[in-house]
Amino acid sequence: MEPAANTAAKPIRCIVKLGGAAITCKNELETINEENLKVVSSQLRQAMISGSCHGMDWSKRPGSLEIPSVIDDFNDQEVTDSKKFIIVHGAGSFGHFQASKSGVHKGDLSRPLVKAGFVATRISVTSLNLEIVRALAREGIPSIGMSPFACGWSTCERNIAVADVSTVAKAIDTGFIPVLHGDAVLDSSQDCTILSGDVIIRHLAAQLKPDYVVFLTDVLGVYDRPPTEPDAVLLREIAVREDGSWFVLKPELKDMNKQVEITVAAHDTTGGMVTKISEAAMIAKHAIDVYIVKGATDYSLRALQGELKENIPDDWLGTVIRLVK
Amino acid sequence: MEPAANTAAKPIRCIVKLGGAAITCKNELETINEENLKVVSSQLRQAMISGSCHGMDWSKRPGSLEIPSVIDDFNDQEVTDSKKFIIVHGAGSFGHFQASKSGVHKGDLSRPLVKAGFVATRISVTSLNLEIVRALAREGIPSIGMSPFACGWSTCERNIAVADVSTVAKAIDTGFIPVLHGDAVLDSSQDCTILSGDVIIRHLAAQLKPDYVVFLTDVLGVYDRPPTEPDAVLLREIAVREDGSWFVLKPELKDMNKQVEITVAAHDTTGGMVTKISEAAMIAKHAIDVYIVKGATDYSLRALQGELKENIPDDWLGTVIRLVK
């Protein structure tokens, strides 16, 4: 079996965004939502790998002097087939404090505070990356942490300028699952900035054309107003035209003004909803389905497994954003 | 002040190898030698930075809910001048277990054990990298972790094939201190292998031509036989010819046969000494001084500060390997 040659032909199945809100405790500084991360990791394994698998984090456990004995019962003849996924995670309660306190996104590395904040931000987001890689590896997912900064990615005027995906593609073709993250990067016009996980996903999707993209978040999907408001309605399906414009297909909005209202909301008072949909639409216009769904639920498992590619079951809750056929 | 422009002209001063033996506890699995790492980090700061500096690891401390308040007393107007260093560390008690148990260096990713070992090795070495970056950042060194795998470095027949140093160079020119490490990487002839910290240093030195290279280790320097043996003699100065061949200059070896014996020792029964010298000679032949010295000592501080460039003081203990003039 030559996995590199075998799998090179297969297209990338899915790019998954682990939203910061889904895997960290938003209001607790640098705290992982361990329970959610464990469920999400297990769902990713189910969606990715057929056949049994072995734990791949052979680190010493805290408080223990010994390495787990996982390798003693290793069946080295086993053939497992794993689908090609890329994982990108946000920062959640990691990195945000350091970045915003120092203003990394505004640039200017001649300011000691910005330079220190850049270093502090990278330490925080890479420590989250390591923990996520570990959680995935414990499930048997051959995850490989890859920091955009180290990959040599950089921006100009805060937009991606250099972001060669060949190292990521090579890692996938060799059978690994790259795990990228929102990162502090160099910017040719303002020294430095923050490259968000969402922008990374948009870039990877445009370059590598996965079958579908799944955003795991902490609410059921995208609503017509902040989901905390009592009458918020979950938008089930959004249709995207080839030019990137979009409209809500399901539910049918009785009030036609409302449709317009959502579309034009200038200041995005809808809890970032318009931004979120517009970004997803940029991916969907390449004929790549986008699913926004609550992580660690039955809905997220079904989305990751690609169950929604053909039709959207009535008992599935989440937001599907796809090109009008 | 525009540090990116200012510092771009300056050559790289020093590449430092933090030997695994110097910063980890060799015989305790995945255990950092915290005391040594702290002293080494402090010495690196003294050698690199003139002027005061601020802690750059703003992570939550274990057991604490709060972020350190380092940023409250930040003097954002301060100008500090920092010399260009690159740090490369070995694995010590991190990664070796995982790599050797699975045979990552022998390649063949179609074997589940090798693939899992590759993932486990990377988790172990990147977790050490993160802790070293943290220790340096706490001292105020603007350290940036950069994994060779993520940098896109790869080998062919276990020799470096692709290892673009431009991302490393850009990080230095922007005023950061890159921290690389021995890593598991892809190999075009055998799927994968281990790229050692020593090979990385040789490559970086040849490409970036630093003034000098310092190897921090756990013994005083290179001896004529394993340093545990009672009559072992510290080799103070080794002269390298332009073709990479070398001879011991100090101490003068009374027994001329001994000189020959060291040079030809086929099986390197001298505790890896011949290999060590030969590798250092590959760097020294580019007219780059190499100092092998015990970490966290007064000798290592003086080596890092470049005190040996002109002449080697009699009260300095270590091994200098340099081109014959």
PDB file of N, CA and C in Angstrom, chain A residues 1 3 29-31 56 58-60 67 71 74 76 78 97-98 101 109-113 115-120 122-123 126-127 130 134 137 142-145 149-152 167 174-176 186, chain B residues 1 3 29-31 56 58-60 67 71 74 76 78 97-98 101 109-113 115-120 122-123 126-127 130 134 137 142-145 149-152 167 174-176 186:
ATOM      1  N   MET A   1       0.855  -1.211   0.000  1.00  0.00           N
ATOM      2  CA  MET A   1       0.000   0.000   0.000  1.00  0.00           C
ATOM      3  C   MET A   1       0.877   1.244   0.000  1.00  0.00           C
ATOM      4  N   PRO A   3       0.239   4.965   0.343  1.00  0.00           N
ATOM      5  CA  PRO A   3      -0.830   5.939   0.594  1.00  0.00           C
ATOM      6  C   PRO A   3      -0.620   7.236  -0.172  1.00  0.00           C
ATOM      7  N   LEU A  29     -10.685  32.855  30.411  1.00  0.00           N
ATOM      8  CA  LEU A  29      -9.385  33.032  29.767  1.00  0.00           C
ATOM      9  C   LEU A  29      -8.633  31.719  29.537  1.00  0.00           C
ATOM     10  N   GLU A  30      -8.217  31.505  28.285  1.00  0.00           N
ATOM     11  CA  GLU A  30      -7.397  30.346  27.926  1.00  0.00           C
ATOM     12  C   GLU A  30      -7.889  29.044  28.556  1.00  0.00           C
ATOM     13  N   THR A  31      -9.185  28.797  28.349  1.00  0.00           N
ATOM     14  CA  THR A  31      -9.757  27.567  28.885  1.00  0.00           C
ATOM     15  C   THR A  31     -10.449  26.803  27.765  1.00  0.00           C
ATOM     16  N   MET A  56      -2.679   8.393  18.874  1.00  0.00           N
ATOM     17  CA  MET A  56      -1.420   8.868  18.307  1.00  0.00           C
ATOM     18  C   MET A  56      -0.773   9.951  19.155  1.00  0.00           C
ATOM     19  N   TRP A  58       1.346  10.038  22.154  1.00  0.00           N
ATOM     20  CA  TRP A  58       2.084   9.183  23.103  1.00  0.00           C
ATOM     21  C   TRP A  58       2.845  10.032  24.099  1.00  0.00           C
ATOM     22  N   SER A  59       2.229  11.108  24.526  1.00  0.00           N
ATOM     23  CA  SER A  59       2.885  11.959  25.512  1.00  0.00           C
ATOM     24  C   SER A  59       2.621  11.436  26.910  1.00  0.00           C
ATOM     25  N   LYS A  60       3.486  11.873  27.771  1.00  0.00           N
ATOM     26  CA  LYS A  60       3.297  11.590  29.186  1.00  0.00           C
ATOM     27  C   LYS A  60       2.034  12.326  29.633  1.00  0.00           C
ATOM     28  N   ILE A  67       4.602   6.808  29.712  1.00  0.00           N
ATOM     29  CA  ILE A  67       3.976   7.022  28.409  1.00  0.00           C
ATOM     30  C   ILE A  67       2.845   6.007  28.266  1.00  0.00           C
ATOM     31  N   ILE A  71       1.088   1.648  22.190  1.00  0.00           N
ATOM     32  CA  ILE A  71       1.777   0.996  21.088  1.00  0.00           C
ATOM     33  C   ILE A  71       1.978  -0.494  21.290  1.00  0.00           C
ATOM     34  N   PHE A  74      -0.438  -2.503  19.034  1.00  0.00           N
ATOM     35  CA  PHE A  74      -0.554  -1.920  17.707  1.00  0.00           C
ATOM     36  C   PHE A  74      -0.619  -3.010  16.641  1.00  0.00           C
ATOM     37  N   ASP A  76       0.041  -3.496  13.139  1.00  0.00           N
ATOM     38  CA  ASP A  76       0.747  -2.727  12.116  1.00  0.00           C
ATOM     39  C   ASP A  76       0.373  -3.173  10.698  1.00  0.00           C
ATOM     40  N   GLU A  78      -2.876  -3.489   9.750  1.00  0.00           N
ATOM     41  CA  GLU A  78      -4.212  -2.964   9.490  1.00  0.00           C
ATOM     42  C   GLU A  78      -4.220  -1.910   8.384  1.00  0.00           C
ATOM     43  N   PHE A  97      -7.252  38.058  23.952  1.00  0.00           N
ATOM     44  CA  PHE A  97      -6.830  39.033  24.962  1.00  0.00           C
ATOM     45  C   PHE A  97      -5.488  39.660  24.580  1.00  0.00           C
ATOM     46  N   GLN A  98      -4.516  38.801  24.243  1.00  0.00           N
ATOM     47  CA  GLN A  98      -3.174  39.277  23.925  1.00  0.00           C
ATOM     48  C   GLN A  98      -3.173  40.177  22.688  1.00  0.00           C
ATOM     49  N   LYS A 101      -5.226  43.604  23.450  1.00  0.00           N
ATOM     50  CA  LYS A 101      -4.532  44.485  24.394  1.00  0.00           C
ATOM     51  C   LYS A 101      -3.372  45.223  23.724  1.00  0.00           C
ATOM     52  N   LEU A 109       5.317  47.199  14.211  1.00  0.00           N
ATOM     53  CA  LEU A 109       6.193  46.425  15.097  1.00  0.00           C
ATOM     54  C   LEU A 109       7.307  47.258  15.720  1.00  0.00           C
ATOM     55  N   SER A 110       7.399  48.549  15.339  1.00  0.00           N
ATOM     56  CA  SER A 110       8.399  49.382  16.019  1.00  0.00           C
ATOM     57  C   SER A 110       7.921  49.724  17.436  1.00  0.00           C
ATOM     58  N   ARG A 111       6.627  49.511  17.699  1.00  0.00           N
ATOM     59  CA  ARG A 111       6.126  49.719  19.064  1.00  0.00           C
ATOM     60  C   ARG A 111       6.365  48.456  19.891  1.00  0.00           C
ATOM     61  N   PRO A 112       7.134  48.589  20.980  1.00  0.00           N
ATOM     62  CA  PRO A 112       7.422  47.401  21.818  1.00  0.00           C
ATOM     63  C   PRO A 112       6.165  46.645  22.244  1.00  0.00           C
ATOM     64  N   LEU A 113       5.076  47.377  22.496  1.00  0.00           N
ATOM     65  CA  LEU A 113       3.848  46.703  22.950  1.00  0.00           C
ATOM     66  C   LEU A 113       3.280  45.807  21.853  1.00  0.00           C
ATOM     67  N   LYS A 115       4.991  44.461  19.332  1.00  0.00           N
ATOM     68  CA  LYS A 115       5.916  43.332  19.135  1.00  0.00           C
ATOM     69  C   LYS A 115       5.719  42.266  20.219  1.00  0.00           C
ATOM     70  N   ALA A 116       5.631  42.731  21.460  1.00  0.00           N
ATOM     71  CA  ALA A 116       5.417  41.792  22.570  1.00  0.00           C
ATOM     72  C   ALA A 116       4.061  41.101  22.419  1.00  0.00           C
ATOM     73  N   GLY A 117       3.046  41.857  22.007  1.00  0.00           N
ATOM     74  CA  GLY A 117       1.714  41.290  21.825  1.00  0.00           C
ATOM     75  C   GLY A 117       1.690  40.251  20.712  1.00  0.00           C
ATOM     76  N   PHE A 118       2.490  40.488  19.692  1.00  0.00           N
ATOM     77  CA  PHE A 118       2.603  39.533  18.589  1.00  0.00           C
ATOM     78  C   PHE A 118       3.127  38.198  19.120  1.00  0.00           C
ATOM     79  N   VAL A 119       4.206  38.279  19.894  1.00  0.00           N
ATOM     80  CA  VAL A 119       4.799  37.069  20.484  1.00  0.00           C
ATOM     81  C   VAL A 119       3.810  36.379  21.423  1.00  0.00           C
ATOM     82  N   ALA A 120       3.172  37.185  22.278  1.00  0.00           N
ATOM     83  CA  ALA A 120       2.233  36.628  23.257  1.00  0.00           C
ATOM     84  C   ALA A 120       1.029  35.979  22.570  1.00  0.00           C
ATOM     85  N   ARG A 122       0.971  34.667  19.528  1.00  0.00           N
ATOM     86  CA  ARG A 122       1.374  33.404  18.906  1.00  0.00           C
ATOM     87  C   ARG A 122       1.537  32.285  19.943  1.00  0.00           C
ATOM     88  N   ILE A 123       2.071  32.628  21.099  1.00  0.00           N
ATOM     89  CA  ILE A 123       2.204  31.613  22.148  1.00  0.00           C
ATOM     90  C   ILE A 123       0.833  31.074  22.534  1.00  0.00           C
ATOM     91  N   THR A 126      -0.796  29.047  19.516  1.00  0.00           N
ATOM     92  CA  THR A 126      -0.122  27.780  19.229  1.00  0.00           C
ATOM     93  C   THR A 126      -0.304  26.789  20.383  1.00  0.00           C
ATOM     94  N   SER A 127      -0.499  27.300  21.595  1.00  0.00           N
ATOM     95  CA  SER A 127      -0.749  26.341  22.685  1.00  0.00           C
ATOM     96  C   SER A 127      -2.149  25.734  22.534  1.00  0.00           C
ATOM     97  N   LEU A 130      -1.797  23.089  19.781  1.00  0.00           N
ATOM     98  CA  LEU A 130      -1.193  21.860  20.281  1.00  0.00           C
ATOM     99  C   LEU A 130      -2.230  21.002  21.015  1.00  0.00           C
ATOM    100  N   ARG A 134      -3.525  17.348  19.882  1.00  0.00           N
ATOM    101  CA  ARG A 134      -3.473  16.248  20.842  1.00  0.00           C
ATOM    102  C   ARG A 134      -4.801  15.531  20.975  1.00  0.00           C
ATOM    103  N   ALA A 137      -5.396  13.510  17.899  1.00  0.00           N
ATOM    104  CA  ALA A 137      -4.478  12.370  17.817  1.00  0.00           C
ATOM    105  C   ALA A 137      -4.886  11.267  18.802  1.00  0.00           C
ATOM    106  N   PRO A 142      -4.636  11.283  12.357  1.00  0.00           N
ATOM    107  CA  PRO A 142      -3.223  11.652  12.147  1.00  0.00           C
ATOM    108  C   PRO A 142      -3.059  13.153  11.916  1.00  0.00           C
ATOM    109  N   SER A 143      -3.270  13.896  12.973  1.00  0.00           N
ATOM    110  CA  SER A 143      -3.301  15.358  12.882  1.00  0.00           C
ATOM    111  C   SER A 143      -1.911  15.968  12.982  1.00  0.00           C
ATOM    112  N   ILE A 144      -1.698  17.006  12.209  1.00  0.00           N
ATOM    113  CA  ILE A 144      -0.400  17.680  12.132  1.00  0.00           C
ATOM    114  C   ILE A 144      -0.631  19.181  12.273  1.00  0.00           C
ATOM    115  N   GLY A 145      -0.122  19.756  13.342  1.00  0.00           N
ATOM    116  CA  GLY A 145      -0.272  21.206  13.537  1.00  0.00           C
ATOM    117  C   GLY A 145       0.571  21.979  12.526  1.00  0.00           C
ATOM    118  N   PHE A 149       1.926  31.286  10.204  1.00  0.00           N
ATOM    119  CA  PHE A 149       3.174  32.061  10.242  1.00  0.00           C
ATOM    120  C   PHE A 149       4.349  31.212   9.776  1.00  0.00           C
ATOM    121  N   ALA A 150       4.460  29.993  10.337  1.00  0.00           N
ATOM    122  CA  ALA A 150       5.581  29.125   9.982  1.00  0.00           C
ATOM    123  C   ALA A 150       5.485  28.662   8.531  1.00  0.00           C
ATOM    124  N   CYS A 151       4.249  28.521   8.035  1.00  0.00           N
ATOM    125  CA  CYS A 151       4.053  28.156   6.627  1.00  0.00           C
ATOM    126  C   CYS A 151       4.499  29.279   5.708  1.00  0.00           C
ATOM    127  N   GLY A 152       4.833  30.441   6.270  1.00  0.00           N
ATOM    128  CA  GLY A 152       5.302  31.558   5.450  1.00  0.00           C
ATOM    129  C   GLY A 152       4.174  32.417   4.901  1.00  0.00           C
ATOM    130  N   THR A 167       2.427  23.047   0.957  1.00  0.00           N
ATOM    131  CA  THR A 167       2.828  22.245   2.122  1.00  0.00           C
ATOM    132  C   THR A 167       1.607  21.565   2.752  1.00  0.00           C
ATOM    133  N   THR A 174      -0.110  12.863   1.804  1.00  0.00           N
ATOM    134  CA  THR A 174       0.668  11.825   2.478  1.00  0.00           C
ATOM    135  C   THR A 174      -0.179  11.123   3.543  1.00  0.00           C
ATOM    136  N   GLY A 175      -1.428  11.577   3.707  1.00  0.00           N
ATOM    137  CA  GLY A 175      -2.321  10.884   4.627  1.00  0.00           C
ATOM    138  C   GLY A 175      -2.490  11.554   5.978  1.00  0.00           C
ATOM    139  N   PHE A 176      -1.991  12.783   6.108  1.00  0.00           N
ATOM    140  CA  PHE A 176      -2.154  13.476   7.387  1.00  0.00           C
ATOM    141  C   PHE A 176      -3.326  14.461   7.332  1.00  0.00           C
ATOM    142  N   LEU A 186       3.007  38.387   9.459  1.00  0.00           N
ATOM    143  CA  LEU A 186       3.628  39.616   8.970  1.00  0.00           C
ATOM    144  C   LEU A 186       2.772  40.217   7.847  1.00  0.00           C
TER     145      LEU A 186
ATOM    146  N   MET B   1      11.288  55.136  14.402  1.00  0.00           N
ATOM    147  CA  MET B   1      12.115  53.924  14.362  1.00  0.00           C
ATOM    148  C   MET B   1      11.468  52.852  13.488  1.00  0.00           C
ATOM    149  N   PRO B   3      12.306  49.252  12.673  1.00  0.00           N
ATOM    150  CA  PRO B   3      13.235  48.156  12.927  1.00  0.00           C
ATOM    151  C   PRO B   3      13.393  47.241  11.719  1.00  0.00           C
ATOM    152  N   LEU B  29      11.462  10.980  31.074  1.00  0.00           N
ATOM    153  CA  LEU B  29      10.595  11.164  29.921  1.00  0.00           C
ATOM    154  C   LEU B  29       9.911  12.533  29.897  1.00  0.00           C
ATOM    155  N   GLU B  30      10.047  13.243  28.788  1.00  0.00           N
ATOM    156  CA  GLU B  30       9.360  14.517  28.577  1.00  0.00           C
ATOM    157  C   GLU B  30       9.438  15.430  29.796  1.00  0.00           C
ATOM    158  N   THR B  31      10.653  15.624  30.274  1.00  0.00           N
ATOM    159  CA  THR B  31      10.840  16.506  31.424  1.00  0.00           C
ATOM    160  C   THR B  31      11.867  17.577  31.089  1.00  0.00           C
ATOM    161  N   MET B  56       7.045  38.587  27.430  1.00  0.00           N
ATOM    162  CA  MET B  56       6.200  38.480  26.240  1.00  0.00           C
ATOM    163  C   MET B  56       5.342  37.220  26.239  1.00  0.00           C
ATOM    164  N   TRP B  58       2.146  36.191  27.772  1.00  0.00           N
ATOM    165  CA  TRP B  58       1.019  36.693  28.558  1.00  0.00           C
ATOM    166  C   TRP B  58      -0.033  35.604  28.737  1.00  0.00           C
ATOM    167  N   SER B  59       0.446  34.389  28.934  1.00  0.00           N
ATOM    168  CA  SER B  59      -0.486  33.290  29.126  1.00  0.00           C
ATOM    169  C   SER B  59      -0.884  33.211  30.584  1.00  0.00           C
ATOM    170  N   LYS B  60      -2.008  32.567  30.782  1.00  0.00           N
ATOM    171  CA  LYS B  60      -2.465  32.286  32.124  1.00  0.00           C
ATOM    172  C   LYS B  60      -1.460  31.331  32.754  1.00  0.00           C
ATOM    173  N   ILE B  67      -4.280  36.640  33.802  1.00  0.00           N
ATOM    174  CA  ILE B  67      -3.152  36.859  32.918  1.00  0.00           C
ATOM    175  C   ILE B  67      -2.161  37.749  33.669  1.00  0.00           C
ATOM    176  N   ILE B  71       1.618  43.909  31.048  1.00  0.00           N
ATOM    177  CA  ILE B  71       1.376  44.987  30.099  1.00  0.00           C
ATOM    178  C   ILE B  71       0.968  46.295  30.759  1.00  0.00           C
ATOM    179  N   PHE B  74       3.965  48.774  30.693  1.00  0.00           N
ATOM    180  CA  PHE B  74       4.691  48.730  29.429  1.00  0.00           C
ATOM    181  C   PHE B  74       5.108  50.123  29.008  1.00  0.00           C
ATOM    182  N   ASP B  76       5.975  51.950  26.043  1.00  0.00           N
ATOM    183  CA  ASP B  76       5.862  51.705  24.613  1.00  0.00           C
ATOM    184  C   ASP B  76       6.783  52.610  23.782  1.00  0.00           C
ATOM    185  N   GLU B  78      10.074  52.955  24.554  1.00  0.00           N
ATOM    186  CA  GLU B  78      11.428  52.452  24.717  1.00  0.00           C
ATOM    187  C   GLU B  78      12.023  51.920  23.420  1.00  0.00           C
ATOM    188  N   PHE B  97      11.614   8.917  22.334  1.00  0.00           N
ATOM    189  CA  PHE B  97      10.880   7.687  22.626  1.00  0.00           C
ATOM    190  C   PHE B  97       9.895   7.356  21.501  1.00  0.00           C
ATOM    191  N   GLN B  98       9.097   8.372  21.139  1.00  0.00           N
ATOM    192  CA  GLN B  98       8.065   8.165  20.114  1.00  0.00           C
ATOM    193  C   GLN B  98       8.684   7.800  18.759  1.00  0.00           C
ATOM    194  N   LYS B 101      10.499   4.169  18.962  1.00  0.00           N
ATOM    195  CA  LYS B 101       9.545   3.063  19.109  1.00  0.00           C
ATOM    196  C   LYS B 101       8.854   2.739  17.783  1.00  0.00           C
ATOM    197  N   LEU B 109       5.294   5.300   5.515  1.00  0.00           N
ATOM    198  CA  LEU B 109       4.055   5.750   6.160  1.00  0.00           C
ATOM    199  C   LEU B 109       2.861   4.840   5.892  1.00  0.00           C
ATOM    200  N   SER B 110       3.056   3.814   5.043  1.00  0.00           N
ATOM    201  CA  SER B 110       1.941   2.879   4.864  1.00  0.00           C
ATOM    202  C   SER B 110       1.789   1.988   6.093  1.00  0.00           C
ATOM    203  N   ARG B 111       2.813   1.985   6.941  1.00  0.00           N
ATOM    204  CA  ARG B 111       2.708   1.222   8.189  1.00  0.00           C
ATOM    205  C   ARG B 111       2.033   2.088   9.250  1.00  0.00           C
ATOM    206  N   PRO B 112       0.891   1.618   9.771  1.00  0.00           N
ATOM    207  CA  PRO B 112       0.157   2.423  10.775  1.00  0.00           C
ATOM    208  C   PRO B 112       1.037   2.857  11.956  1.00  0.00           C
ATOM    209  N   LEU B 113       1.974   1.980  12.356  1.00  0.00           N
ATOM    210  CA  LEU B 113       2.815   2.327  13.506  1.00  0.00           C
ATOM    211  C   LEU B 113       3.714   3.521  13.184  1.00  0.00           C
ATOM    212  N   LYS B 115       3.144   5.874  10.894  1.00  0.00           N
ATOM    213  CA  LYS B 115       2.299   7.064  10.754  1.00  0.00           C
ATOM    214  C   LYS B 115       1.919   7.623  12.132  1.00  0.00           C
ATOM    215  N   ALA B 116       1.506   6.717  13.020  1.00  0.00           N
ATOM    216  CA  ALA B 116       1.142   7.145  14.375  1.00  0.00           C
ATOM    217  C   ALA B 116       2.360   7.722  15.098  1.00  0.00           C
ATOM    218  N   GLY B 117       3.511   7.079  14.896  1.00  0.00           N
ATOM    219  CA  GLY B 117       4.739   7.558  15.534  1.00  0.00           C
ATOM    220  C   GLY B 117       5.144   8.929  15.028  1.00  0.00           C
ATOM    221  N   PHE B 118       4.902   9.167  13.759  1.00  0.00           N
ATOM    222  CA  PHE B 118       5.192  10.472  13.168  1.00  0.00           C
ATOM    223  C   PHE B 118       4.359  11.552  13.877  1.00  0.00           C
ATOM    224  N   VAL B 119       3.065  11.280  14.030  1.00  0.00           N
ATOM    225  CA  VAL B 119       2.170  12.229  14.712  1.00  0.00           C
ATOM    226  C   VAL B 119       2.593  12.416  16.169  1.00  0.00           C
ATOM    227  N   ALA B 120       2.878  11.298  16.838  1.00  0.00           N
ATOM    228  CA  ALA B 120       3.252  11.353  18.255  1.00  0.00           C
ATOM    229  C   ALA B 120       4.567  12.102  18.450  1.00  0.00           C
ATOM    230  N   ARG B 122       5.805  14.459  16.483  1.00  0.00           N
ATOM    231  CA  ARG B 122       5.605  15.894  16.266  1.00  0.00           C
ATOM    232  C   ARG B 122       4.910  16.541  17.479  1.00  0.00           C
ATOM    233  N   ILE B 123       3.971  15.844  18.070  1.00  0.00           N
ATOM    234  CA  ILE B 123       3.305  16.392  19.254  1.00  0.00           C
ATOM    235  C   ILE B 123       4.333  16.623  20.361  1.00  0.00           C
ATOM    236  N   THR B 126       6.905  19.488  19.339  1.00  0.00           N
ATOM    237  CA  THR B 126       6.299  20.827  19.299  1.00  0.00           C
ATOM    238  C   THR B 126       5.891  21.286  20.695  1.00  0.00           C
ATOM    239  N   SER B 127       5.589  20.342  21.582  1.00  0.00           N
ATOM    240  CA  SER B 127       5.274  20.786  22.942  1.00  0.00           C
ATOM    241  C   SER B 127       6.535  21.287  23.647  1.00  0.00           C
ATOM    242  N   LEU B 130       7.172  24.768  22.236  1.00  0.00           N
ATOM    243  CA  LEU B 130       6.304  25.778  22.859  1.00  0.00           C
ATOM    244  C   LEU B 130       6.842  26.203  24.220  1.00  0.00           C
ATOM    245  N   ARG B 134       8.168  29.889  25.230  1.00  0.00           N
ATOM    246  CA  ARG B 134       7.609  30.540  26.422  1.00  0.00           C
ATOM    247  C   ARG B 134       8.687  31.035  27.361  1.00  0.00           C
ATOM    248  N   ALA B 137      10.358  34.010  25.851  1.00  0.00           N
ATOM    249  CA  ALA B 137       9.455  35.171  25.824  1.00  0.00           C
ATOM    250  C   ALA B 137       9.310  35.775  27.222  1.00  0.00           C
ATOM    251  N   PRO B 142      11.858  38.228  21.821  1.00  0.00           N
ATOM    252  CA  PRO B 142      10.713  38.092  20.904  1.00  0.00           C
ATOM    253  C   PRO B 142      10.786  36.807  20.075  1.00  0.00           C
ATOM    254  N   SER B 143      10.583  35.695  20.754  1.00  0.00           N
ATOM    255  CA  SER B 143      10.793  34.387  20.142  1.00  0.00           C
ATOM    256  C   SER B 143       9.549  33.922  19.391  1.00  0.00           C
ATOM    257  N   ILE B 144       9.788  33.263  18.279  1.00  0.00           N
ATOM    258  CA  ILE B 144       8.720  32.786  17.407  1.00  0.00           C
ATOM    259  C   ILE B 144       8.998  31.335  17.056  1.00  0.00           C
ATOM    260  N   GLY B 145       8.130  30.439  17.480  1.00  0.00           N
ATOM    261  CA  GLY B 145       8.306  29.027  17.152  1.00  0.00           C
ATOM    262  C   GLY B 145       8.064  28.771  15.676  1.00  0.00           C
ATOM    263  N   PHE B 149       8.650  21.186   9.705  1.00  0.00           N
ATOM    264  CA  PHE B 149       7.593  20.561   8.908  1.00  0.00           C
ATOM    265  C   PHE B 149       6.649  21.629   8.343  1.00  0.00           C
ATOM    266  N   ALA B 150       6.201  22.543   9.200  1.00  0.00           N
ATOM    267  CA  ALA B 150       5.264  23.580   8.756  1.00  0.00           C
ATOM    268  C   ALA B 150       5.934  24.545   7.785  1.00  0.00           C
ATOM    269  N   CYS B 151       7.246  24.745   7.956  1.00  0.00           N
ATOM    270  CA  CYS B 151       8.001  25.598   7.031  1.00  0.00           C
ATOM    271  C   CYS B 151       8.101  24.962   5.649  1.00  0.00           C
ATOM    272  N   GLY B 152       7.665  23.718   5.534  1.00  0.00           N
ATOM    273  CA  GLY B 152       7.696  23.039   4.240  1.00  0.00           C
ATOM    274  C   GLY B 152       9.013  22.346   3.956  1.00  0.00           C
ATOM    275  N   THR B 167      11.441  32.322   5.018  1.00  0.00           N
ATOM    276  CA  THR B 167      10.511  32.650   6.101  1.00  0.00           C
ATOM    277  C   THR B 167      11.273  32.930   7.395  1.00  0.00           C
ATOM    278  N   THR B 174      12.437  41.168  10.622  1.00  0.00           N
ATOM    279  CA  THR B 174      11.358  41.932  11.248  1.00  0.00           C
ATOM    280  C   THR B 174      11.619  42.089  12.742  1.00  0.00           C
ATOM    281  N   GLY B 175      12.700  41.510  13.237  1.00  0.00           N
ATOM    282  CA  GLY B 175      13.060  41.716  14.643  1.00  0.00           C
ATOM    283  C   GLY B 175      12.680  40.574  15.569  1.00  0.00           C
ATOM    284  N   PHE B 176      12.283  39.444  15.004  1.00  0.00           N
ATOM    285  CA  PHE B 176      11.944  38.305  15.854  1.00  0.00           C
ATOM    286  C   PHE B 176      13.106  37.312  15.934  1.00  0.00           C
ATOM    287  N   LEU B 186       8.648  15.006   5.938  1.00  0.00           N
ATOM    288  CA  LEU B 186       8.404  14.119   4.807  1.00  0.00           C
ATOM    289  C   LEU B 186       9.708  13.908   4.023  1.00  0.00           C
TER     290      LEU B 186
END
